[in-house]
């Protein structure tokens, strides 16, 4: 009997460890030969803990499971009250295009044999038959853009590092996934860490870097542990080390853990933190590609960007670039979060409309009340009202509506959410997390909270001041923290004016 | 200027072992601070000059780094550290009300420890559990779909 119980943080937070323990105990009690695999999550968080049973027809899903549901799993799986059918046939799974997340939830995250049986290492092996310049070219042609949010073409960044002469270059994976509503990096590191390792090794070969760092968050204990174990597995098998898969290329890597500073997700702040300094933003230029970690040429890429590289090298640039819409090529790992009926991770080609994502895939709100607003792209992203639900999910279309897709996290909120309070929170968050280097962010965020409190008290003159302040922050901040905080604030003001007028009307 | 309290012999030895284990590491300061906090429960003020000297930086720089990051504490926490997510996705499913409940129940505000030293309450901005909020972390253990009843049960257990 072979069963799968996710070790993913979300599954564990909902009781997966207890379910796994109950399964072991029940198998012992019955004297059954049990193989229990702790896998990644399939991404259907509303069904976690989701247990899978291997059958001749495929893997059968059961969820959400509790320890009390376990004995029946052994008696009569087909008739189990939590039986959902074959996992791959569930609508949520069948509708996806899983390229980057193809193995997450499928394989044993720490089994290299399982990894290779599901297409792992094919991209790295192919890269080793190519020249570094050809590998860079392949990534450029795929159209892959930075999945952390900025959307900068990955191949162009790699070429800059490739062309920069230096004795030591670095690959730094930005796994400092601090945006609310985002958990794709975490899920990938927990569910298929070997893919990230393979992607970083390919990047190292392409640009001539021999050392890599994964900078992740102290809030992600499971991801840290899985990455560290996977690196040890890869090193023992010769995927990492002085001769990557027996080639003349050297590449090794390690995990570094941040310390609760949101701004360290900004790449220059991250580099300072990695160097053991305060996570203060650096002015650009110089670009990190030329003077990054320790002043050396450095590729800084998001987890999902790097984890998309193996499939691109395996199946070719044309295959990847065939998915998507406009200048947004390939797939995006959408993360449905907040007050949403079907929350989780859904990988799809760019181009779905926001309404399809929220209503068809997400099923609307969990509370059953009407959707009021959806914040797209994390705490620095704009709030979108249902009136804008026809916006296609691409970098350009969201920018055209004064928003951003960021790392593709979506926070759904129902009509009980007060948008003035959310605008205030955005400024408060910016004030707490500002690194303090530039004035518009450091001072502006504090003034923003005060100004919004005036709005809340019914002061009509405060709103134009807020608009002015947002313009200053947007144009004058060094990085996206101060520069993008105006997105959630001004989108709330623009699309939900009633929430800002209530106090004024009461005062008049 | 007040004198910095010194570390005991055992603590000093532990600190030197930590520094030795990080010898030659690129950008070792954060890993060192994490290791010190893991060993002592906080970063003792007396440890900073020793760390600074080891890393060939000034004491002010070491203090600057440590104080920049929310994770590092100068005083020990309570026996149980309760972290509640305050970020948007959790707010959309009632995190604010849950936080109010916790603060009222414990009689403390954010970053404070109950008078009997059992519980420290910390805000956290995202545990990556955004599809099953409100999210909490209790001494490193993750809790999804936290509500007042779940929280009360946890607090009852750690009392």
XYZ file of C-alpha atoms in Angstrom:
667
model
C 0.000 0.000 0.000
C 1.461 3.343 -1.061
C 0.094 6.607 0.308
C 1.117 10.228 -0.102
C 0.663 12.874 2.603
C 2.042 16.356 1.867
C 4.799 17.848 3.999
C 3.944 21.253 2.536
C 3.596 23.976 5.193
C -0.049 24.671 4.347
C -0.941 20.983 4.620
C 0.982 20.731 7.891
C -0.727 23.865 9.241
C -4.028 22.102 8.561
C -3.012 18.876 10.288
C -1.080 16.758 7.749
C 1.445 15.545 10.330
C -1.340 14.202 12.530
C -2.912 12.456 9.547
C 0.438 10.925 8.573
C 0.935 9.666 12.136
C -2.569 8.175 12.164
C -1.848 6.393 8.865
C 1.364 4.873 10.209
C -0.372 3.764 13.398
C -3.272 2.229 11.491
C -0.959 0.342 9.124
C 1.009 -0.958 12.117
C -2.170 -2.059 13.846
C -3.208 -3.991 10.755
C 0.292 -5.343 10.121
C 0.268 -3.846 6.625
C 3.324 -3.098 4.511
C 3.006 0.675 4.081
C 5.004 3.060 1.916
C 4.230 6.593 3.058
C 5.669 9.377 0.902
C 5.700 12.919 2.245
C 5.276 14.864 -0.981
C 4.698 18.476 -1.939
C 1.199 19.878 -2.172
C -0.899 19.585 -5.325
C -1.902 23.173 -4.607
C -5.553 22.601 -3.653
C -5.219 24.169 -0.238
C -8.952 23.993 0.523
C -8.652 20.187 0.322
C -5.582 19.881 2.543
C -4.583 17.647 4.123
C -5.002 15.848 0.798
C -4.036 12.190 1.012
C -3.375 10.166 -2.130
C -3.527 6.402 -2.605
C -1.649 4.777 -5.449
C -3.910 2.485 -7.511
C -3.584 0.759 -10.887
C -5.748 3.489 -12.435
C -3.647 6.313 -10.962
C -3.496 8.227 -7.714
C -6.789 8.622 -5.854
C -7.308 11.760 -3.798
C -8.964 12.064 -0.376
C -9.497 15.316 1.392
C -9.664 17.238 3.531
C -8.576 14.405 5.823
C -8.533 14.181 9.604
C -7.032 11.404 11.737
C -10.578 10.130 12.326
C -10.985 9.573 8.563
C -7.917 7.319 8.375
C -9.242 3.838 9.336
C -11.913 3.946 6.601
C -9.156 4.587 4.073
C -7.873 1.070 4.751
C -11.321 -0.574 4.733
C -12.991 0.721 1.614
C -11.167 3.529 -0.201
C -13.665 3.789 -3.079
C -16.536 4.287 -0.694
C -14.692 6.737 1.582
C -16.658 9.858 2.464
C -13.614 11.992 1.591
C -12.913 10.271 -1.764
C -12.507 12.805 -4.563
C -11.580 10.518 -7.461
C -8.372 10.430 -9.463
C -6.179 13.411 -8.629
C -5.182 14.178 -12.203
C -8.838 14.180 -13.286
C -9.926 16.804 -10.727
C -10.978 19.966 -12.601
C -8.430 22.092 -10.730
C -5.607 19.820 -11.944
C -6.928 19.079 -15.429
C -7.256 22.775 -16.341
C -3.652 23.642 -15.520
C -0.515 23.846 -17.621
C 2.059 22.595 -15.183
C 5.529 23.278 -16.546
C 7.420 24.717 -13.577
C 5.283 22.843 -11.043
C 5.099 19.600 -13.068
C 6.631 17.513 -10.276
C 5.368 19.390 -7.211
C 3.022 17.073 -5.329
C 3.894 14.209 -7.667
C 7.362 13.122 -6.620
C 9.182 12.437 -3.387
C 10.946 15.831 -3.072
C 14.239 14.334 -1.890
C 14.455 11.349 -4.226
C 16.814 11.992 -7.114
C 15.650 8.744 -8.754
C 12.042 9.922 -8.616
C 13.154 13.320 -9.916
C 14.895 11.783 -12.936
C 12.001 9.413 -13.599
C 9.809 12.503 -14.008
C 12.084 14.378 -16.398
C 14.512 15.856 -13.905
C 18.120 16.635 -14.925
C 17.308 16.487 -18.653
C 17.638 20.287 -18.903
C 20.986 20.316 -17.111
C 22.305 17.451 -19.237
C 21.349 19.274 -22.412
C 22.901 22.516 -21.124
C 26.169 20.648 -20.622
C 26.252 19.794 -24.341
C 25.908 23.484 -25.280
C 28.217 26.492 -25.016
C 27.372 28.939 -22.201
C 26.375 31.534 -24.806
C 23.952 29.051 -26.372
C 22.344 28.386 -22.986
C 21.892 32.141 -22.432
C 20.436 32.439 -25.939
C 17.961 29.623 -25.276
C 16.685 31.343 -22.116
C 16.454 34.673 -23.955
C 14.445 33.117 -26.802
C 12.042 31.447 -24.367
C 10.761 34.904 -23.414
C 11.119 34.102 -19.694
C 10.803 37.239 -17.578
C 11.534 37.731 -13.902
C 8.801 35.992 -11.965
C 9.592 37.857 -8.755
C 7.528 40.733 -10.063
C 9.724 43.074 -12.042
C 9.344 41.070 -15.241
C 12.819 41.846 -16.538
C 13.896 39.446 -19.320
C 15.930 36.710 -17.629
C 18.119 36.003 -20.669
C 19.250 39.622 -20.928
C 20.244 39.654 -17.257
C 22.186 36.436 -17.768
C 23.949 37.837 -20.840
C 25.173 40.844 -18.858
C 26.707 38.539 -16.253
C 28.024 36.169 -18.943
C 29.799 39.041 -20.707
C 31.264 40.550 -17.515
C 34.835 39.396 -16.913
C 35.492 38.381 -13.307
C 37.363 35.758 -11.332
C 34.259 34.949 -9.268
C 30.604 35.285 -10.250
C 27.510 34.290 -8.290
C 23.982 33.004 -8.738
C 21.699 34.361 -6.033
C 18.200 32.987 -5.802
C 15.786 35.483 -4.333
C 13.553 33.246 -2.229
C 12.629 36.060 0.150
C 8.963 35.657 -0.673
C 7.531 38.213 1.716
C 4.486 39.355 -0.237
C 1.168 38.451 1.300
C -0.819 36.129 -1.015
C 2.320 34.548 -2.411
C 3.530 31.066 -1.575
C 4.696 29.664 -4.926
C 8.374 29.880 -3.975
C 7.680 28.120 -0.705
C 5.658 25.374 -2.388
C 8.354 24.774 -4.975
C 11.181 24.653 -2.438
C 9.199 22.271 -0.252
C 7.746 20.132 -3.014
C 10.459 20.009 -5.676
C 13.670 21.586 -4.383
C 15.795 19.674 -6.892
C 14.265 21.728 -9.729
C 15.561 24.933 -8.177
C 18.985 23.356 -7.723
C 18.998 22.227 -11.369
C 17.938 25.693 -12.531
C 20.678 27.358 -10.499
C 23.295 24.907 -11.805
C 22.234 25.702 -15.375
C 22.442 29.429 -14.615
C 25.919 28.914 -13.157
C 27.100 27.090 -16.258
C 25.546 29.716 -18.531
C 27.175 32.754 -16.928
C 30.353 31.197 -15.514
C 29.359 31.334 -11.845
C 30.566 28.616 -9.505
C 28.751 29.587 -6.331
C 25.094 29.993 -5.585
C 23.011 31.161 -2.656
C 19.337 30.675 -1.915
C 18.303 33.573 0.307
C 15.036 32.666 1.944
C 12.916 33.640 4.931
C 13.081 32.633 8.561
C 9.271 32.372 8.328
C 9.727 29.350 6.018
C 11.218 26.634 8.271
C 10.021 23.720 6.128
C 11.372 25.222 2.906
C 14.750 25.876 4.566
C 15.001 22.280 5.756
C 13.927 20.789 2.414
C 16.357 22.948 0.434
C 19.239 22.025 2.733
C 18.481 18.329 2.482
C 18.037 18.487 -1.290
C 21.374 20.277 -1.691
C 23.022 17.470 0.288
C 21.321 14.892 -1.957
C 22.438 16.730 -5.108
C 25.984 17.096 -3.814
C 26.244 13.403 -2.904
C 25.101 12.471 -6.426
C 27.533 14.814 -8.169
C 24.859 17.193 -9.453
C 26.624 19.854 -7.398
C 30.337 20.052 -6.729
C 33.662 20.481 -8.485
C 32.459 18.576 -11.576
C 28.742 19.013 -12.232
C 27.526 15.636 -13.587
C 31.117 14.778 -14.434
C 31.653 17.878 -16.602
C 34.379 20.507 -16.304
C 31.900 22.930 -14.737
C 31.974 23.519 -10.988
C 28.907 24.695 -9.119
C 27.887 24.506 -5.481
C 25.356 26.340 -3.397
C 23.967 26.907 0.076
C 20.896 28.276 1.824
C 20.964 31.541 3.742
C 18.180 32.671 6.019
C 16.930 36.231 6.365
C 15.753 37.679 9.638
C 12.288 39.077 9.173
C 12.933 42.136 7.022
C 10.445 42.497 4.168
C 12.654 44.912 2.245
C 15.275 42.165 1.791
C 13.116 40.833 -1.038
C 14.406 43.829 -2.990
C 17.476 42.530 -4.780
C 20.077 45.090 -3.672
C 18.870 44.994 -0.086
C 19.026 41.206 -0.281
C 22.635 41.369 -1.463
C 23.599 43.609 1.450
C 21.876 41.234 3.858
C 23.652 38.257 2.278
C 26.933 40.073 2.832
C 26.106 40.368 6.525
C 25.074 44.013 6.452
C 21.922 45.957 7.203
C 19.396 45.208 4.476
C 19.565 48.714 3.088
C 18.758 49.295 -0.566
C 21.648 50.184 -2.893
C 21.300 52.827 -5.573
C 21.458 51.475 -9.131
C 23.689 51.683 -11.121
C 25.844 49.744 -10.653
C 23.588 46.858 -11.619
C 23.900 43.696 -9.512
C 24.644 41.908 -12.783
C 27.937 43.825 -12.863
C 28.579 44.545 -9.173
C 26.385 42.329 -7.066
C 27.293 40.004 -4.205
C 30.718 41.004 -2.830
C 30.968 43.470 -5.703
C 31.128 40.660 -8.263
C 28.884 39.983 -11.280
C 25.774 38.317 -9.924
C 22.583 36.864 -11.339
C 19.743 37.613 -8.929
C 16.639 35.683 -9.980
C 13.426 34.679 -8.278
C 12.778 31.012 -7.366
C 10.159 30.550 -10.074
C 12.357 32.139 -12.762
C 15.203 29.752 -11.940
C 12.882 26.764 -11.506
C 11.428 27.415 -14.979
C 14.858 27.106 -16.594
C 15.138 23.273 -16.492
C 11.952 22.763 -18.542
C 13.053 25.445 -21.014
C 16.404 23.715 -21.553
C 14.741 20.310 -21.667
C 11.962 21.081 -24.129
C 13.467 24.080 -25.897
C 12.768 27.804 -26.018
C 10.078 27.429 -28.686
C 8.048 25.044 -26.532
C 7.982 27.445 -23.584
C 7.489 30.593 -25.618
C 4.487 28.979 -27.313
C 2.438 29.535 -24.145
C 1.227 32.957 -23.126
C -0.108 36.203 -24.505
C 1.607 39.251 -26.016
C 5.012 39.856 -24.467
C 4.157 37.698 -21.437
C 5.372 34.260 -22.486
C 5.156 30.905 -20.788
C 3.221 30.122 -17.654
C 2.624 31.839 -14.344
C 2.025 30.194 -10.997
C -1.122 31.975 -9.847
C -1.652 31.992 -6.112
C -5.244 32.392 -4.986
C -5.409 33.630 -1.431
C -7.424 35.393 1.192
C -11.197 35.136 1.226
C -11.480 32.690 -1.684
C -13.456 29.457 -1.893
C -10.818 27.466 -3.770
C -7.489 28.839 -2.649
C -4.147 27.501 -3.756
C -1.675 27.355 -6.591
C -2.809 27.200 -10.200
C -0.205 27.258 -12.976
C -1.507 28.525 -16.300
C -0.334 30.282 -19.424
C -0.553 34.083 -19.266
C -3.737 35.580 -20.616
C -6.615 34.376 -18.410
C -8.844 37.250 -17.367
C -8.839 38.322 -13.729
C -12.528 37.417 -13.524
C -11.878 33.863 -14.767
C -9.151 33.470 -12.171
C -11.192 34.777 -9.250
C -14.638 33.439 -10.086
C -14.160 30.332 -12.263
C -10.952 28.956 -10.781
C -11.227 30.442 -7.299
C -14.983 29.983 -7.041
C -15.553 33.459 -5.583
C -15.283 34.213 -1.896
C -15.082 31.640 0.884
C -17.594 33.644 2.893
C -20.141 33.468 0.077
C -20.487 37.252 0.083
C -19.837 39.309 -3.079
C -16.240 39.946 -4.129
C -15.414 43.557 -3.382
C -11.779 43.787 -4.422
C -8.789 41.692 -5.400
C -5.279 42.820 -4.609
C -2.975 41.549 -7.316
C 0.779 41.320 -6.783
C 1.110 41.450 -3.006
C 1.171 44.379 -0.558
C 2.591 46.683 -3.244
C -0.028 45.735 -5.831
C -3.210 47.552 -6.749
C -6.713 46.614 -5.592
C -8.902 45.699 -8.562
C -12.707 46.053 -8.415
C -14.967 43.564 -10.261
C -15.446 46.261 -12.937
C -11.895 45.517 -14.097
C -12.262 41.725 -14.092
C -11.906 41.606 -17.881
C -8.207 42.545 -17.548
C -6.050 39.777 -19.075
C -3.370 38.449 -16.757
C -0.195 39.780 -18.397
C 2.523 42.190 -17.285
C 1.426 44.831 -19.823
C -2.349 44.653 -19.353
C -2.081 45.090 -15.599
C 0.368 47.975 -15.991
C -2.112 49.624 -18.360
C -4.738 49.545 -15.578
C -2.348 51.138 -13.050
C -1.589 47.806 -11.443
C 1.003 45.076 -11.561
C 0.991 41.294 -11.517
C 4.041 41.087 -9.289
C 4.671 37.532 -8.127
C 1.093 36.602 -9.150
C -0.426 36.473 -5.695
C -4.109 37.426 -5.511
C -5.832 38.401 -2.285
C -9.591 38.143 -2.645
C -11.756 40.198 -0.291
C -15.487 40.348 0.228
C -17.674 43.411 0.772
C -16.896 43.573 4.485
C -13.361 44.841 3.833
C -12.881 48.576 4.447
C -10.607 49.963 1.740
C -9.641 53.042 3.739
C -8.311 50.716 6.425
C -6.407 48.758 3.760
C -4.883 51.942 2.343
C -3.800 52.929 5.834
C -2.346 49.474 6.392
C -0.297 49.767 3.194
C 1.285 52.983 4.476
C 1.747 51.542 7.987
C 3.442 48.446 6.549
C 5.738 50.610 4.427
C 6.650 52.656 7.490
C 7.466 49.522 9.523
C 9.462 47.874 6.764
C 11.201 50.863 5.166
C 14.965 50.401 5.183
C 15.302 54.123 5.839
C 17.703 54.937 3.051
C 15.496 57.276 1.021
C 13.296 60.051 2.366
C 10.126 59.581 0.270
C 9.710 56.087 1.686
C 10.981 56.626 5.236
C 9.100 59.862 5.910
C 6.397 59.552 3.269
C 4.946 56.363 4.689
C 4.630 57.903 8.163
C 2.979 61.011 6.708
C 0.753 58.707 4.653
C -0.628 57.061 7.784
C -1.262 60.485 9.351
C -2.941 61.794 6.199
C -5.208 58.764 5.959
C -6.150 59.243 9.596
C -7.212 62.777 8.658
C -9.300 61.349 5.821
C -10.853 58.903 8.257
C -11.685 61.823 10.569
C -13.561 63.530 7.742
C -10.971 66.115 6.653
C -11.788 66.798 2.990
C -8.511 68.624 2.330
C -6.460 65.522 3.127
C -7.220 63.536 -0.031
C -5.466 65.864 -2.521
C -2.510 65.878 -0.143
C -2.500 62.076 -0.130
C -2.475 62.023 -3.935
C 0.424 64.438 -3.975
C 2.320 62.395 -1.408
C 1.782 59.216 -3.425
C 3.182 60.895 -6.530
C 6.273 61.917 -4.577
C 6.772 58.425 -3.191
C 6.244 56.853 -6.601
C 8.679 59.112 -8.404
C 11.239 59.683 -5.680
C 11.763 56.361 -3.897
C 14.847 54.253 -4.509
C 13.070 50.894 -4.692
C 9.669 49.312 -5.081
C 8.772 49.486 -1.376
C 8.294 53.238 -1.307
C 7.750 53.419 -5.049
C 4.880 50.935 -5.220
C 3.103 51.522 -1.893
C 1.053 54.170 -3.767
C -0.464 51.346 -5.876
C -2.635 49.823 -3.132
C -3.335 53.286 -1.689
C -4.343 55.098 -4.862
C -6.221 52.115 -6.325
C -8.303 52.032 -3.156
C -8.981 55.772 -3.438
C -9.790 55.536 -7.154
C -11.972 52.444 -7.215
C -13.636 52.643 -3.807
C -14.314 56.366 -3.240
C -17.282 55.603 -0.978
C -15.004 54.134 1.677
C -13.071 57.413 1.757
C -16.100 59.701 1.725
C -18.041 58.083 4.570
C -16.389 60.009 7.399
C -16.545 63.275 5.464
C -20.256 62.870 4.863
C -20.766 62.091 8.525
C -18.781 65.215 9.461
C -20.826 67.388 7.145
C 28.762 54.963 29.787
C 27.420 51.950 31.609
C 29.457 48.787 31.631
C 28.222 45.938 29.447
C 27.419 42.839 31.496
C 29.830 40.067 30.585
C 29.019 36.567 29.405
C 29.508 33.586 31.695
C 32.262 31.083 30.952
C 29.926 28.534 29.371
C 28.264 31.158 27.195
C 31.614 32.549 26.131
C 32.739 29.089 25.092
C 29.534 28.492 23.121
C 29.969 31.835 21.393
C 33.520 30.996 20.384
C 32.401 27.636 19.053
C 29.774 29.407 16.954
C 32.323 31.876 15.604
C 34.718 29.035 14.821
C 32.006 27.133 12.938
C 31.458 30.171 10.693
C 35.138 30.789 9.956
C 35.795 31.660 6.303
C 32.118 31.978 5.414
C 31.154 34.760 2.995
C 28.845 37.240 4.734
C 28.799 35.312 8.000
C 27.185 37.877 10.281
C 23.525 36.897 9.847
C 24.235 33.155 10.185
C 26.246 33.936 13.342
C 23.461 36.051 14.852
C 20.926 33.306 14.055
C 23.161 30.701 15.691
C 23.687 32.862 18.786
C 19.968 33.464 19.134
C 19.263 29.754 18.671
C 21.769 28.945 21.424
C 20.860 31.668 23.935
C 17.269 32.547 23.038
C 18.381 36.104 22.297
C 21.538 37.938 21.309
C 23.118 39.066 24.596
C 24.471 42.591 24.512
C 27.804 41.287 25.770
C 28.126 38.995 22.751
C 28.127 41.829 20.222
C 31.638 43.220 20.851
C 33.084 39.713 20.596
C 31.194 39.037 17.355
C 32.231 42.447 16.001
C 35.883 41.807 16.741
C 35.708 38.374 15.124
C 34.133 39.811 11.977
C 36.530 42.775 11.886
C 33.731 45.332 12.054
C 32.995 48.015 14.610
C 30.687 47.383 17.520
C 28.381 50.046 16.090
C 28.171 48.162 12.803
C 27.328 44.906 14.572
C 24.641 46.700 16.575
C 23.368 48.336 13.383
C 22.949 45.002 11.665
C 21.345 43.281 14.597
C 18.860 46.076 15.243
C 17.869 46.258 11.561
C 16.249 42.825 11.562
C 12.962 42.112 13.344
C 14.002 38.534 14.241
C 16.855 39.343 16.584
C 15.925 40.091 20.155
C 17.987 41.686 22.910
C 15.973 40.064 25.708
C 14.772 36.468 26.044
C 11.218 35.803 24.861
C 8.517 34.066 26.868
C 8.446 30.271 26.921
C 5.950 30.341 24.065
C 6.250 32.719 21.141
C 2.929 33.256 19.428
C 3.212 34.843 16.007
C 0.073 36.064 14.313
C 0.043 37.060 10.655
C -1.083 40.630 10.055
C -0.796 40.668 6.249
C -3.543 41.374 3.730
C -4.593 37.819 2.839
C -5.074 36.966 6.506
C -6.799 40.303 7.144
C -9.347 39.406 4.467
C -10.401 36.421 6.564
C -10.499 38.081 9.966
C -6.904 38.319 11.221
C -7.506 41.706 12.847
C -10.332 40.416 15.014
C -8.228 37.393 15.957
C -5.327 39.651 16.932
C -7.640 41.773 19.076
C -8.861 38.604 20.774
C -5.288 37.454 21.461
C -4.188 40.806 22.838
C -7.204 41.031 25.085
C -6.906 37.445 26.272
C -3.191 37.786 27.037
C -3.440 41.350 28.284
C -0.423 42.382 26.227
C 0.280 44.247 23.010
C 2.523 43.291 20.102
C 6.155 42.514 21.026
C 5.248 42.137 24.711
C 5.520 39.163 27.060
C 2.941 38.242 29.665
C 3.914 39.164 33.229
C 4.430 35.503 34.186
C 6.811 35.040 31.259
C 4.799 32.384 29.455
C 3.764 34.010 26.183
C 5.344 36.558 23.847
C 3.108 37.971 21.125
C 4.727 38.917 17.826
C 3.240 40.141 14.569
C 4.468 38.410 11.436
C 3.987 39.598 7.889
C 3.222 36.431 6.003
C 3.919 32.801 6.757
C 3.048 31.783 3.196
C -0.214 30.243 4.397
C -2.290 32.781 2.508
C -4.890 30.320 1.216
C -5.640 29.000 4.713
C -5.543 32.074 6.914
C -5.641 33.474 9.478
C -2.189 31.992 9.984
C -0.251 31.615 13.201
C 3.004 30.113 14.396
C 3.388 28.765 17.921
C 7.002 28.001 18.859
C 7.720 27.191 15.236
C 4.585 25.083 14.706
C 2.329 26.297 11.889
C -1.389 26.792 12.399
C -3.809 27.414 9.547
C -7.394 28.736 9.672
C -6.757 29.967 13.188
C -9.775 31.251 15.080
C -10.530 32.281 18.639
C -11.328 28.708 19.724
C -8.107 27.267 18.244
C -6.100 30.081 19.784
C -7.696 29.590 23.203
C -6.906 25.872 23.071
C -3.278 26.614 22.212
C -2.958 29.190 24.980
C -4.571 26.790 27.439
C -1.974 24.160 26.530
C 1.028 26.430 27.039
C -0.148 28.145 30.197
